[in-house]
Every structure is written in structure tokens, then in C-alpha cells.
The first five atom37 places (N, CA, C, CB, O) and aatype in JSON, in Angstrom:
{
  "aatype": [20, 20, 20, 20, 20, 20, 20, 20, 20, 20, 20, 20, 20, 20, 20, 20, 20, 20, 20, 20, 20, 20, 20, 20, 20, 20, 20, 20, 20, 20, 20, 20, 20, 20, 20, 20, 20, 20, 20, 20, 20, 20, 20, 20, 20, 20, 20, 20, 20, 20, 20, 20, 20, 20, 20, 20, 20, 20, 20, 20, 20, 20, 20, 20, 20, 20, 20, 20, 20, 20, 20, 20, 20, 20, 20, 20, 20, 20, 20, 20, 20, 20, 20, 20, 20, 20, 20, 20, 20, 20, 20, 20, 20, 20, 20, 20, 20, 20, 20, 20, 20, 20, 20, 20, 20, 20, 20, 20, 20, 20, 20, 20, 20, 20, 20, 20, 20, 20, 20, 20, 20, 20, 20, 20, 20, 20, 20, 20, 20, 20, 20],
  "atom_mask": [
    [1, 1, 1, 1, 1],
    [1, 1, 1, 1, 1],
    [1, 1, 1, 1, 1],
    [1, 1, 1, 1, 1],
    [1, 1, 1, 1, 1],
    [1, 1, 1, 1, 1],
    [1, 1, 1, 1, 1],
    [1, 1, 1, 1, 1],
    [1, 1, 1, 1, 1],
    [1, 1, 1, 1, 1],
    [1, 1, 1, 1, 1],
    [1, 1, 1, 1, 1],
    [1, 1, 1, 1, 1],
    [1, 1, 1, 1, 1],
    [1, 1, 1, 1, 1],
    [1, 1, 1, 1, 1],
    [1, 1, 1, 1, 1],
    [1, 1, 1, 1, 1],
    [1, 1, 1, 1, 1],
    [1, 1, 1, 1, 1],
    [1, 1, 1, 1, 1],
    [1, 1, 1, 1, 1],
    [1, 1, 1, 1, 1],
    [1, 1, 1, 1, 1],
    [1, 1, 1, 1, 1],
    [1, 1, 1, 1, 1],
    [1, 1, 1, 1, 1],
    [1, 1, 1, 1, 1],
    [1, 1, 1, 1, 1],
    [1, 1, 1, 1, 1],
    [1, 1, 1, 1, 1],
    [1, 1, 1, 1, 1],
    [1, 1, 1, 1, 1],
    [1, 1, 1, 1, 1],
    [1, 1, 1, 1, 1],
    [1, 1, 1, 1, 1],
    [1, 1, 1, 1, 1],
    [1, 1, 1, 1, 1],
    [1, 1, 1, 1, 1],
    [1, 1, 1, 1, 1],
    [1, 1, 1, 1, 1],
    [1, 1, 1, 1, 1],
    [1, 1, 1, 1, 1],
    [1, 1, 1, 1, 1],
    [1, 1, 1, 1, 1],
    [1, 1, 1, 1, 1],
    [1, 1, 1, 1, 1],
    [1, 1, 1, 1, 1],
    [1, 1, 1, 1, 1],
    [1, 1, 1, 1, 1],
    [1, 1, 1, 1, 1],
    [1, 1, 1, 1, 1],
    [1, 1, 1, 1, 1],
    [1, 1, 1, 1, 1],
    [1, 1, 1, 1, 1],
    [1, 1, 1, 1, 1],
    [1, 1, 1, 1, 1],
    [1, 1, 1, 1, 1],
    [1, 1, 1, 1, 1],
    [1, 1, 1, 1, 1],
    [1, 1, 1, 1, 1],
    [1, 1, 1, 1, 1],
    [1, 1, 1, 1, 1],
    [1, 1, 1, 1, 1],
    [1, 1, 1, 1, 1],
    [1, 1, 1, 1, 1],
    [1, 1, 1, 1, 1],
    [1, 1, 1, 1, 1],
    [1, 1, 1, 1, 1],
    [1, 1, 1, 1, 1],
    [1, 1, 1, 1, 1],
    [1, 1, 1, 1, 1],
    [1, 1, 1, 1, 1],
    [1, 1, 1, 1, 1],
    [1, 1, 1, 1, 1],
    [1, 1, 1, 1, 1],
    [1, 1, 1, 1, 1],
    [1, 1, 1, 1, 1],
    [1, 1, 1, 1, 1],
    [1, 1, 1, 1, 1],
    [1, 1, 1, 1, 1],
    [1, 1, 1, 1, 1],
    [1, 1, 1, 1, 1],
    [1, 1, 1, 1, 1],
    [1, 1, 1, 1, 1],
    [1, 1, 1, 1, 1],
    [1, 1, 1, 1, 1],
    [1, 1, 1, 1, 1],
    [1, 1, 1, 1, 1],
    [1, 1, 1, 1, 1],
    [1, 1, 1, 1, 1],
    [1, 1, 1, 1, 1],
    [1, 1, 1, 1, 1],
    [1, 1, 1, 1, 1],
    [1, 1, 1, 1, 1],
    [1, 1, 1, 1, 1],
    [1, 1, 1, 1, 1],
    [1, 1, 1, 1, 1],
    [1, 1, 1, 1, 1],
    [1, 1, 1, 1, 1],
    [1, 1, 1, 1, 1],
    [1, 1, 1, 1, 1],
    [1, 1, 1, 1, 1],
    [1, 1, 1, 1, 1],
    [1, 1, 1, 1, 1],
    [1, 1, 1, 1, 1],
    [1, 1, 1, 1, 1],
    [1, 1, 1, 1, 1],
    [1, 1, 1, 1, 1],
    [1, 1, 1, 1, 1],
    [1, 1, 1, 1, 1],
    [1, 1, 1, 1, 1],
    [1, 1, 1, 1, 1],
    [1, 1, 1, 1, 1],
    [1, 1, 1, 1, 1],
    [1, 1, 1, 1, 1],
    [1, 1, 1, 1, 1],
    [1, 1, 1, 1, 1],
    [1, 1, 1, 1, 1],
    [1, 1, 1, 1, 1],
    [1, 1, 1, 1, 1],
    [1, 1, 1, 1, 1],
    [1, 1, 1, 1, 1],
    [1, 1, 1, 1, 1],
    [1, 1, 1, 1, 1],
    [1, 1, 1, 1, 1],
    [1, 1, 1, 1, 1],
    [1, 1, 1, 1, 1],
    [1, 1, 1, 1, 1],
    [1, 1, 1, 1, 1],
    [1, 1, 1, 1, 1]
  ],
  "atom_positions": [
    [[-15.61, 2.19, -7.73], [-16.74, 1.43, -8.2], [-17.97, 2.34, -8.16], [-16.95, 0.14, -7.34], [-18.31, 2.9, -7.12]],
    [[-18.59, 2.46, -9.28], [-19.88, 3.44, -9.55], [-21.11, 2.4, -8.46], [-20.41, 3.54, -11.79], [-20.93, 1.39, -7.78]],
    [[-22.35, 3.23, -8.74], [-23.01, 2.33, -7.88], [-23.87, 1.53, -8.8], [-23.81, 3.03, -6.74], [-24.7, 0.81, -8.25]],
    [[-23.83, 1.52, -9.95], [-24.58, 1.3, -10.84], [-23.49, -0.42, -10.83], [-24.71, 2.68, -12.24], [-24.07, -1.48, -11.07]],
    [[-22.48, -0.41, -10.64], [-21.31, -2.07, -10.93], [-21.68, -2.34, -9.43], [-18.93, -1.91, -11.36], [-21.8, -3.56, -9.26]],
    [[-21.94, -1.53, -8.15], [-22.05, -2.33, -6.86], [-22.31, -3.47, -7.09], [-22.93, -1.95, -5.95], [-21.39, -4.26, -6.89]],
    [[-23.71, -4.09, -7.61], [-24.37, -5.48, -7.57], [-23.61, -6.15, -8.33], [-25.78, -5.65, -8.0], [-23.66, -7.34, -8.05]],
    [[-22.73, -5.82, -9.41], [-22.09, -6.85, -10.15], [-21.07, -7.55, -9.54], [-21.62, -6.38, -11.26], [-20.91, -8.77, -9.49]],
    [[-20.15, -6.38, -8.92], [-18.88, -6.41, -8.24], [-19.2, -7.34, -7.14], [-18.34, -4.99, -7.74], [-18.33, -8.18, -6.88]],
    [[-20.36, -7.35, -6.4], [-20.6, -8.1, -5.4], [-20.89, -9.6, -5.33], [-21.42, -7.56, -4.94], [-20.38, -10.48, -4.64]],
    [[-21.92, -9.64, -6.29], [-22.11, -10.97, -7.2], [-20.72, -11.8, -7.34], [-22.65, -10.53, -8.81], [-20.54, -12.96, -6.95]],
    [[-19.66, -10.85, -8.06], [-18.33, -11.17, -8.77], [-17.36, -11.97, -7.25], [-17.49, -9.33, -9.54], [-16.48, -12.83, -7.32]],
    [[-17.93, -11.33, -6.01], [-17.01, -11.14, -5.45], [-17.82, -12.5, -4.44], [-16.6, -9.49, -5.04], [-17.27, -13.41, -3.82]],
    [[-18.83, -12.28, -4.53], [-19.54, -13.84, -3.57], [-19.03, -15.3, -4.22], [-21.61, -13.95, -3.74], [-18.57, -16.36, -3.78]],
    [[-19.34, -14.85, -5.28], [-18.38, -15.79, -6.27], [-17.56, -16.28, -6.08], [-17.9, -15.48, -7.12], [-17.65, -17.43, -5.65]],
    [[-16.28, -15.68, -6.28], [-14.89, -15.54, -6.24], [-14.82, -16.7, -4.46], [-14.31, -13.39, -6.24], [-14.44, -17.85, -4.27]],
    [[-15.24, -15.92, -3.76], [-15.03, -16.0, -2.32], [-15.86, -17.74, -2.26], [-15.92, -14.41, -1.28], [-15.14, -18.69, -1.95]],
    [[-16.83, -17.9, -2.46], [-17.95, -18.92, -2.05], [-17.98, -20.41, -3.19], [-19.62, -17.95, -2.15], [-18.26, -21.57, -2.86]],
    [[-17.47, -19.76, -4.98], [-17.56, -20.72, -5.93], [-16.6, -22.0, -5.11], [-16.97, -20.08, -7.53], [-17.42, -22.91, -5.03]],
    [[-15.64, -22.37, -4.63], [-14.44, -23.27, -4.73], [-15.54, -24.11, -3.71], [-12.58, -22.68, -4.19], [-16.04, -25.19, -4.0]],
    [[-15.81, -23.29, -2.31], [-16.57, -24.18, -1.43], [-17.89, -25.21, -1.97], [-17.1, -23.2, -0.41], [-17.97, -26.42, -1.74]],
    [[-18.64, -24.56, -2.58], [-19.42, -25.25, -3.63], [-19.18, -26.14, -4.35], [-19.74, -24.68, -4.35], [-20.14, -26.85, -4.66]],
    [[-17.81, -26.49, -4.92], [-17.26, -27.74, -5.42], [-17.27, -28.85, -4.46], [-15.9, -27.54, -5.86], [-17.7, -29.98, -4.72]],
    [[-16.76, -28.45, -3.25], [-16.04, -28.96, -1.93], [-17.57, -29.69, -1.81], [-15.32, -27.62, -0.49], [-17.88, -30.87, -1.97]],
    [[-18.47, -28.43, -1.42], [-19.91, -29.42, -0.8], [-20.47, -30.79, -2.02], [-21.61, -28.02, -0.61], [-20.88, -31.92, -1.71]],
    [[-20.36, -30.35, -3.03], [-20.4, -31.34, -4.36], [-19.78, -32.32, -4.09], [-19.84, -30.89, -5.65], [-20.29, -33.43, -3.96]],
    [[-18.37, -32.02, -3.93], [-17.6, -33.67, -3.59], [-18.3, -34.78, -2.55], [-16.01, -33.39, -2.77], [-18.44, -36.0, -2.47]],
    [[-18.59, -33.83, -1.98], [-18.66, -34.74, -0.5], [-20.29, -35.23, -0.51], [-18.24, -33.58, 1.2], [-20.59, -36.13, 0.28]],
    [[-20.96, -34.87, -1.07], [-22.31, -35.46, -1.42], [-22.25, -36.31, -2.61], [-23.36, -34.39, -1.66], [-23.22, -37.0, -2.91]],
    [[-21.09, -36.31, -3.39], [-20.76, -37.61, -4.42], [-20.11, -38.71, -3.5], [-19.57, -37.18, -5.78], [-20.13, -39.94, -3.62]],
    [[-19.77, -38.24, -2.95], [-18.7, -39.18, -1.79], [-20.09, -40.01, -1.18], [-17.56, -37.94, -0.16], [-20.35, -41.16, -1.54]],
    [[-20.98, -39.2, -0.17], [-22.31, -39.57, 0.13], [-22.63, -40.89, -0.5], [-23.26, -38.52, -0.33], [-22.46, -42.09, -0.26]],
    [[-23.13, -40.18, -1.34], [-23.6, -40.89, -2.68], [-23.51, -42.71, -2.67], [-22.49, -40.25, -3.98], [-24.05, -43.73, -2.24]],
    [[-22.52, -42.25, -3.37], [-21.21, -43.51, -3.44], [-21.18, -44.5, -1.94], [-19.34, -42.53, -3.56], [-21.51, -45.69, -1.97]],
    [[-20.89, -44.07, -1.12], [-20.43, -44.9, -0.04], [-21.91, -45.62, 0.09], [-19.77, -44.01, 1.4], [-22.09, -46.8, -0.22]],
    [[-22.97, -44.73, 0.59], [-24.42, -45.54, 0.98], [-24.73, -46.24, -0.01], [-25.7, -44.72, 1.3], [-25.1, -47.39, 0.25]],
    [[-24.71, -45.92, -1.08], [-24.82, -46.82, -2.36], [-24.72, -48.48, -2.18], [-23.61, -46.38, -3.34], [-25.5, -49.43, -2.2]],
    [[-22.66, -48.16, -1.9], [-22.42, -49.83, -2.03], [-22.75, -50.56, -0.62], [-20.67, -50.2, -2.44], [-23.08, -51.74, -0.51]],
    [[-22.62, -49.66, 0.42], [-23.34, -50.16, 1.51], [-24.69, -50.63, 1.29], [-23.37, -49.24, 2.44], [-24.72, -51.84, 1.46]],
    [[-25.98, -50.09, 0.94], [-26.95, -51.04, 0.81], [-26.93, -52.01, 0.09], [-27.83, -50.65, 0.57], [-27.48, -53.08, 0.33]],
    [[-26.13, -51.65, -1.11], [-26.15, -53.0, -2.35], [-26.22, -54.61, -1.47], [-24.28, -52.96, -3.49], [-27.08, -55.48, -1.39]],
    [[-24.56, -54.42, -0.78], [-24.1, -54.98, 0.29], [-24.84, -55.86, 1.56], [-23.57, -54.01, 0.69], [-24.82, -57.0, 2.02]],
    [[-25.72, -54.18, 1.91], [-26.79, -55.07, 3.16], [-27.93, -55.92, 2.28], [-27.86, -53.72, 4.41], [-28.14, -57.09, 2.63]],
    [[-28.62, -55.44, 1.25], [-29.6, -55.69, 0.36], [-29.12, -57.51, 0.19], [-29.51, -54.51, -1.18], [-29.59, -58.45, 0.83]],
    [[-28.4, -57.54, -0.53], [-28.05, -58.85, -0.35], [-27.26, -59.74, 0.44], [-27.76, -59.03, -1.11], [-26.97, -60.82, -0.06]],
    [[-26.85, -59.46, 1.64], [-27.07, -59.9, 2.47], [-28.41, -60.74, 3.56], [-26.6, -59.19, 2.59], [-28.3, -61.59, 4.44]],
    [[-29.39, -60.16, 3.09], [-30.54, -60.31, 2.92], [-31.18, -60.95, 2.53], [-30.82, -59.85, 2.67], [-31.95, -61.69, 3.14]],
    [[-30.99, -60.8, 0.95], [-31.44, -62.13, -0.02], [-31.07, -62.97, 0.34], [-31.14, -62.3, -1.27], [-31.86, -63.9, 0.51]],
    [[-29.77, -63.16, 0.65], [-28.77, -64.87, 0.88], [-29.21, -65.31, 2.25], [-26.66, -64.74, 0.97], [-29.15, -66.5, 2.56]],
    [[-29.75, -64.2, 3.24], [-30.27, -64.91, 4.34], [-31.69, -65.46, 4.05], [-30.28, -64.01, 5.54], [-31.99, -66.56, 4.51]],
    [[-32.47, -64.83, 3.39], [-33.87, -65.45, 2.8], [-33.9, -66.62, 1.96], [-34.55, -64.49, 1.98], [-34.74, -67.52, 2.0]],
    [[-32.85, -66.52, 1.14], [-32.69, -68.01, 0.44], [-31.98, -69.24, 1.19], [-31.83, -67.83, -0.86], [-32.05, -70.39, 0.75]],
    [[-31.45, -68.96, 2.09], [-30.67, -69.74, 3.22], [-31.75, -70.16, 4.41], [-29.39, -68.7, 3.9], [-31.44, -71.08, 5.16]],
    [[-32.7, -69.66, 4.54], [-34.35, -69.83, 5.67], [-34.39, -70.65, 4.63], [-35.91, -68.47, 6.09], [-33.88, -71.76, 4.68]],
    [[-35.03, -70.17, 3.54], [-36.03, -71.45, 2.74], [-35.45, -72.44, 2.32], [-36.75, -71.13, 1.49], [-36.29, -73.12, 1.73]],
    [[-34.59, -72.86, 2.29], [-33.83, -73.92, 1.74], [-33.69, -75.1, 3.13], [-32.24, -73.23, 1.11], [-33.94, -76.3, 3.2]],
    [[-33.08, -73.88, 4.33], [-33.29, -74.82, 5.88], [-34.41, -75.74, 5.97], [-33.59, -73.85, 7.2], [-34.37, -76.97, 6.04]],
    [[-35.91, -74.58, 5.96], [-36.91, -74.98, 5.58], [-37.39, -76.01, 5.05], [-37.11, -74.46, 5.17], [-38.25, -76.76, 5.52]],
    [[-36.61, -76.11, 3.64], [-37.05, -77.14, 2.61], [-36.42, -78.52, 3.64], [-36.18, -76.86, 0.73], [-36.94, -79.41, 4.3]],
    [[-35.3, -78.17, 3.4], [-34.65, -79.8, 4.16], [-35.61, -79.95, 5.76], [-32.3, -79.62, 4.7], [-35.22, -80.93, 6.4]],
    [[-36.27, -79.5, 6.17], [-36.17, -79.85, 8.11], [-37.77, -80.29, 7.04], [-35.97, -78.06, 10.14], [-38.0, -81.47, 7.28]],
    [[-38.68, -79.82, 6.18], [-39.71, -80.13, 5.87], [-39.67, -81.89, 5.52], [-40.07, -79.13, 4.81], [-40.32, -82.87, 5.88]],
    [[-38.46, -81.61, 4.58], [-38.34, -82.77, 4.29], [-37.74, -84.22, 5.06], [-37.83, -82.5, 3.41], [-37.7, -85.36, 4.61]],
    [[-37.45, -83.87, 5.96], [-36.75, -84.59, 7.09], [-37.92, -85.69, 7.62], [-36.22, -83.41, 8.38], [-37.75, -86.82, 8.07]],
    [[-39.42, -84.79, 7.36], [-40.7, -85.21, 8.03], [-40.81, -85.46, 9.57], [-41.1, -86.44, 7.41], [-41.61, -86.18, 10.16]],
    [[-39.49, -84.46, 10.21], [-40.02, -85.27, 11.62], [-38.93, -86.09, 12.3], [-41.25, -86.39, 11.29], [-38.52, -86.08, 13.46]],
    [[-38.57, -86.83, 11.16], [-37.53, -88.12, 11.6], [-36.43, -88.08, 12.19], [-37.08, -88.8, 10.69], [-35.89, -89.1, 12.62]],
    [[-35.88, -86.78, 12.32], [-34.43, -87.0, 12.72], [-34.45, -85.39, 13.51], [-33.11, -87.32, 11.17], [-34.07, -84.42, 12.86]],
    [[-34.91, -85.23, 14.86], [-35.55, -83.98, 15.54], [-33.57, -83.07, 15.49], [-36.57, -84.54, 17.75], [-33.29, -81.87, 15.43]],
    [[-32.82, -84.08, 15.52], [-31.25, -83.36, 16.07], [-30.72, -82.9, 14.77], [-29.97, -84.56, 16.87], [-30.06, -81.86, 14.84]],
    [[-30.86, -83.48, 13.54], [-30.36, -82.8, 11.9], [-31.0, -81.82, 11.88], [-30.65, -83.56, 10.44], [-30.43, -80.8, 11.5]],
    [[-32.53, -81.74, 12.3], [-33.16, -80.55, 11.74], [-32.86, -79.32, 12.65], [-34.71, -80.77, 11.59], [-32.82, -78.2, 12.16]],
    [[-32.63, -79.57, 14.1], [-32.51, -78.17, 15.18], [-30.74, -77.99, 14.48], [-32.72, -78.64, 17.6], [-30.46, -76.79, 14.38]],
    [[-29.93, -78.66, 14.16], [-28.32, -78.53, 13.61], [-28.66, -77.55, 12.43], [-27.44, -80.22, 12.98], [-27.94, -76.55, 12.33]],
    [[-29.89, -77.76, 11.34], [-29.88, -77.27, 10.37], [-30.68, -75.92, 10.74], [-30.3, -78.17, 9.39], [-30.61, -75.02, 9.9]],
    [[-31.18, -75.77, 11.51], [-31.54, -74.44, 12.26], [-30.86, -73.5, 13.02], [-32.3, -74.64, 13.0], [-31.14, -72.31, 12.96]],
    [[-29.88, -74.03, 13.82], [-28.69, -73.42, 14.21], [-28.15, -73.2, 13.18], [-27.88, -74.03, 15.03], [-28.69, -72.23, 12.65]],
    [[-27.02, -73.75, 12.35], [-26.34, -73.59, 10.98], [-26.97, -71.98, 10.49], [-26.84, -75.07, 9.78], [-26.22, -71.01, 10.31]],
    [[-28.3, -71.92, 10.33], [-28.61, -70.85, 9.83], [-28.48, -69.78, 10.57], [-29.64, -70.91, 9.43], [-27.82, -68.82, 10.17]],
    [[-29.28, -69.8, 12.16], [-28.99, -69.08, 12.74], [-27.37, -68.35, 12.64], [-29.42, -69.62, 13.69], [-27.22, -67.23, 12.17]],
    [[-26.28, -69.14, 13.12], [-25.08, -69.03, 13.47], [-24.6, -67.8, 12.17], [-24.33, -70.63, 13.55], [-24.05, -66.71, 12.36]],
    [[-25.19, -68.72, 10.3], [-25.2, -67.69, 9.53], [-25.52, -66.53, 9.27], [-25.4, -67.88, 9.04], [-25.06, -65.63, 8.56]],
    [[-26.62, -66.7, 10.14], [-27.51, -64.92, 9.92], [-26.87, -64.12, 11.18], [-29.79, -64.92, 10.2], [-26.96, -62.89, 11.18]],
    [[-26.24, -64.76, 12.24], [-25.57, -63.69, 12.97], [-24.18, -63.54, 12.5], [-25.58, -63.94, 14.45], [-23.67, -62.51, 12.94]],
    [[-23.32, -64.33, 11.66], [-22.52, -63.13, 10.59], [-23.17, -62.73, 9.85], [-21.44, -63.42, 9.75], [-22.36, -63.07, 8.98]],
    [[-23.98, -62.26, 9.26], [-24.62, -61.29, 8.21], [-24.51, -59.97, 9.09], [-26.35, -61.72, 7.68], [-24.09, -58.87, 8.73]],
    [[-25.08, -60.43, 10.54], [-25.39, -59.04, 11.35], [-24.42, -58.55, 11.86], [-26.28, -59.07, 12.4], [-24.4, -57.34, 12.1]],
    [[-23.01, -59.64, 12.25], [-21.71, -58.56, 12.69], [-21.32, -57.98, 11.55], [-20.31, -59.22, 13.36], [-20.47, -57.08, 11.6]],
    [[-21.9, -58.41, 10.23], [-20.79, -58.04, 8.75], [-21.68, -56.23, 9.0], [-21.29, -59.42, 6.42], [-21.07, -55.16, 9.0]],
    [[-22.99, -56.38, 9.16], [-23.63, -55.16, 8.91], [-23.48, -54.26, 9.94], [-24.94, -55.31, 8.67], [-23.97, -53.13, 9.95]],
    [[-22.83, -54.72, 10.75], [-22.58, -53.68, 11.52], [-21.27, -53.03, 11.72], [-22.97, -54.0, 12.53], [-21.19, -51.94, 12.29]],
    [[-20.13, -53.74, 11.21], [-18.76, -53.9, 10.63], [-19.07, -52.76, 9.65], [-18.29, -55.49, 9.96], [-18.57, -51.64, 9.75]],
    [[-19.92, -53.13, 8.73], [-19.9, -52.18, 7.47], [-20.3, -51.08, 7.59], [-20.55, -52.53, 6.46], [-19.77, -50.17, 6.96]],
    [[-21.56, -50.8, 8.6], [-21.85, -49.33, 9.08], [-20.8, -48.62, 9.57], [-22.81, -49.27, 10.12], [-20.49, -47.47, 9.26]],
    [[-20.23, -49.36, 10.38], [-18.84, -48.74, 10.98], [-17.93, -48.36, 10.34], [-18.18, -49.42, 11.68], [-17.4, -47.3, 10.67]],
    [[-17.39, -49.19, 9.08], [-16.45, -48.65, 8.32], [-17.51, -47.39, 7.77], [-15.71, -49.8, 7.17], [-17.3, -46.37, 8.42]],
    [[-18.35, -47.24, 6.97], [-19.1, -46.41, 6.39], [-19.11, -45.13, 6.78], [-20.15, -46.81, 6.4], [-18.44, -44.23, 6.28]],
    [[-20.0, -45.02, 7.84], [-19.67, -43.95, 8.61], [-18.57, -43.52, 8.73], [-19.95, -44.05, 9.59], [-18.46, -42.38, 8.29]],
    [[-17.44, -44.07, 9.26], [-15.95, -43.55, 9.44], [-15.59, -42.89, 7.82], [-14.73, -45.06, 9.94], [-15.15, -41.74, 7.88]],
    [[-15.67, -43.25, 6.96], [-15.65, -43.04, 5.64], [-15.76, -41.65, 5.74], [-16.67, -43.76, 4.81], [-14.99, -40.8, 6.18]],
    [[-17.22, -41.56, 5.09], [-18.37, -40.67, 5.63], [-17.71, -39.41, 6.51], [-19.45, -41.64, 6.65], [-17.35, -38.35, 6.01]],
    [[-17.65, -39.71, 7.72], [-17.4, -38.63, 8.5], [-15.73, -37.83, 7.89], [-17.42, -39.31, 10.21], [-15.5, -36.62, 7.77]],
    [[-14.73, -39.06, 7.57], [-13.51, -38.43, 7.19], [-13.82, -37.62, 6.32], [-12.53, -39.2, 6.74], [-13.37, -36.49, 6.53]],
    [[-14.76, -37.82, 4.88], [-14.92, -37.62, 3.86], [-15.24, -36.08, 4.02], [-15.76, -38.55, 3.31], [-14.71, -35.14, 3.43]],
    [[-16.25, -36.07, 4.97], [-17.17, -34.27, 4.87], [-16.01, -33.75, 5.95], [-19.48, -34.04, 5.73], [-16.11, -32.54, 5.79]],
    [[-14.85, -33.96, 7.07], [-14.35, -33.24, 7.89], [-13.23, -32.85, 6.67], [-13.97, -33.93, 9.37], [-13.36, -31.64, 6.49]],
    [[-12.41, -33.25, 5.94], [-11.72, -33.27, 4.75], [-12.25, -32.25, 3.44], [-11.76, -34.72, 4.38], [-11.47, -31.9, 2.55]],
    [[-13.3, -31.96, 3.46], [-13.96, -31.71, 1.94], [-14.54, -30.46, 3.44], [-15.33, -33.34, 0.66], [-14.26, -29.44, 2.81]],
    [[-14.9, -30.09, 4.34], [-15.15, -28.63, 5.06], [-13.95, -27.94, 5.41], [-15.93, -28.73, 6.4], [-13.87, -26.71, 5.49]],
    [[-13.04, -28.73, 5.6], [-12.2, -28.14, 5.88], [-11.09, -27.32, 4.88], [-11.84, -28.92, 6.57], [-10.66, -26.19, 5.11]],
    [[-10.78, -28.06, 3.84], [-10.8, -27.72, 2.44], [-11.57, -26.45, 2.01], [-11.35, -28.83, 1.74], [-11.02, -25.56, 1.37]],
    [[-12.68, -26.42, 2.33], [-13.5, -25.52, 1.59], [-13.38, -24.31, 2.61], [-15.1, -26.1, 1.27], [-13.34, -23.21, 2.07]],
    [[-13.32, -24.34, 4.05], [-13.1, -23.01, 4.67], [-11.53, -22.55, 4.5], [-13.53, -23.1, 6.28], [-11.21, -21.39, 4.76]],
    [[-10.59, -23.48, 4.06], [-9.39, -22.86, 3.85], [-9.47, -22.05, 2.71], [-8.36, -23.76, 3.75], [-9.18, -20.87, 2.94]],
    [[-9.87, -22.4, 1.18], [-10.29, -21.98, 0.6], [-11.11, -20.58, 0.21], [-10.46, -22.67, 0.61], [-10.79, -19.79, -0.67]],
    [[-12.23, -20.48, 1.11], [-13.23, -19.29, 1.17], [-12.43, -18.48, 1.84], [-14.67, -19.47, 1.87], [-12.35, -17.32, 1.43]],
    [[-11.67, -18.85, 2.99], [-10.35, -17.92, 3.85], [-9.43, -17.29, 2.86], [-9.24, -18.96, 4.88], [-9.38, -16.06, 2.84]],
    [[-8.45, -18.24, 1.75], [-7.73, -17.15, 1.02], [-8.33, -16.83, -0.28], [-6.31, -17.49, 0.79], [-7.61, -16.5, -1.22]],
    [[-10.03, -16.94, -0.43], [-10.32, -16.28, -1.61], [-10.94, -14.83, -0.67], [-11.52, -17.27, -2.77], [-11.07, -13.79, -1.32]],
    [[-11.12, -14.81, 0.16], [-11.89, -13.71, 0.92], [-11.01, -12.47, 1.24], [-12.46, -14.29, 2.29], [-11.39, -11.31, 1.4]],
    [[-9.38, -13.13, 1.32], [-8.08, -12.48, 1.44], [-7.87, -12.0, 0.34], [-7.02, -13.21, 1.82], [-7.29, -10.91, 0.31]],
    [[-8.16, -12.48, -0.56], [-7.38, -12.15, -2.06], [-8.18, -10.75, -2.39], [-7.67, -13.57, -3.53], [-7.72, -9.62, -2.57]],
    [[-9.88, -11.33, -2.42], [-11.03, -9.94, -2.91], [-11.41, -9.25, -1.59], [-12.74, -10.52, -3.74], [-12.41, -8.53, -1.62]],
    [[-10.7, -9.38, -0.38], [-10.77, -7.92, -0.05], [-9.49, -7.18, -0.12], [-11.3, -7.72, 1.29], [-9.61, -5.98, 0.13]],
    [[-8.12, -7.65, -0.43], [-7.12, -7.07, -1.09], [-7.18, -6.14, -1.86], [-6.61, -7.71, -1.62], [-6.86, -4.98, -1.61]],
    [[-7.81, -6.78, -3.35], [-8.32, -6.39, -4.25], [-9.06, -5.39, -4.09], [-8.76, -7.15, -4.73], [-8.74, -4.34, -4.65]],
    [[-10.43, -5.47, -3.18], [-11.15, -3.86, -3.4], [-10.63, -3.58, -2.03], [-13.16, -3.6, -3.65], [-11.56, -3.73, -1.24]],
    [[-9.64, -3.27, -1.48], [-9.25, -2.42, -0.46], [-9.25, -1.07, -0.57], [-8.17, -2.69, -0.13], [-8.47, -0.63, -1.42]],
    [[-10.01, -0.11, 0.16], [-9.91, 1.46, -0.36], [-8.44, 1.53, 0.24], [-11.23, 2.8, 0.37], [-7.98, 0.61, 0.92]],
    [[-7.82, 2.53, -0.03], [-6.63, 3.24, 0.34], [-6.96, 4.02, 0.81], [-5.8, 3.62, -0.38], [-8.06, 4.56, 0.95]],
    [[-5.72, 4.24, 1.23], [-6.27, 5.51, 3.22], [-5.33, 6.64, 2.3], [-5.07, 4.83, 5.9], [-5.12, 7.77, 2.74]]
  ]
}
């Protein structure tokens, strides 16, 4: 190799060695992506349905005027009881998520250092001086 191809050859060869891992990190930030995505969609409305589920409680205990103190604390619990599954669901779902998540990038690094390992084997093969 002249010295005038050094920088090419090297370029060629960071390449060679580093391009595949670069896919790998790509995946796994689509993976990212994706998972938090439907997770907020998820918590997001969870949310809504608990806000429209207050005001509606609301509406009825308003409308009750008073009269019936045990329908309206029932219709306050009811909600309550609802909004604490919303909160085991969201925390259920972080959990799966994360687990996701974590499989996703230990899978997609590990991949990618096997990878950079036999492209690094291959191009220093390749420019090996001979003794």
C-alpha cells in the first residue's frame, strides 16, 4: 500500500470493520422507537379514560344533590378502585417495556460486537504483512 491509498485503505477498512455495527445500533433505536411509542399511546389514554371517568363520577354525585351521601362515596370509590387499575396496568406495562427494551439493545450489541470481531478478523487477514 503506497502512502498516498493509506487514508483510503483505512477509511475502506473502518468501514468494512464498523459498517454492520451501525445497522445493529439503527435497529435497536427503531426498536426504541417503536416500543415507547405504543407505550405512551397506551399510558396517554389511559389517562383520558381516567379524566372522562372523574367527570362523569362528578356529573352523577353533582347530580345526586346531596341526597343519597352512600351512592355518591360508592361512585367515588368505583372510580378510585378504576384508576388504581390504570396504575397497576402502567406499571405492568413499564415492566414489560423495559424488559423489551433491555432484551432488544443486549441482542442488537451483542450482534454487532460479534460482527465487528469477524469483520476485524477478515481485514486484518487481508492486510497482513508477511514475515
Amino acid at each position: 500500500m503506497t502512502k498516498e491509498n493509506a487514508p483510503k485503505q483505512s477509511a475502506a477498512n473502518f468501514a468494512s470493520v464498523f459498517g454492520p455495527a451501525a445497522q445493529h445500533l439503527q435497529q435497536a433505536s427503531d426498536d426504541l422507537k417503536s416500543e415507547s411509542s405504543a407505550f405512551w399511546t397506551a399510558w396517554f389514554q389511559r389517562r383520558q379514560d381516567a379524566m372522562q371517568e372523574l367527570m362523569d363520577t362528578a356529573s352523577k354525585v353533582t347530580k345526586m344533590g346531596g341526597g343519597d351521601p352512600a351512592a355518591a362515596l360508592k361512585l367515588m370509590t368505583d372510580w378510585q378502585a378504576a384508576e388504581l387499575a390504570r396504575l397497576t396496568k402502567d406499571v405492568s406495562d413499564t415492566n414489560a417495556m423495559m424488559t423489551r427494551c433491555i432484551g432488544g439493545l443486549v441482542t442488537h450489541e451483542t450482534e454487532a460486537a460479534e460482527e465487528i470481531s469477524e469483520a476485524a478478523k477478515t481485514t486484518s487477514k487481508k492486510h497482513a504483512t508477511p514475515v
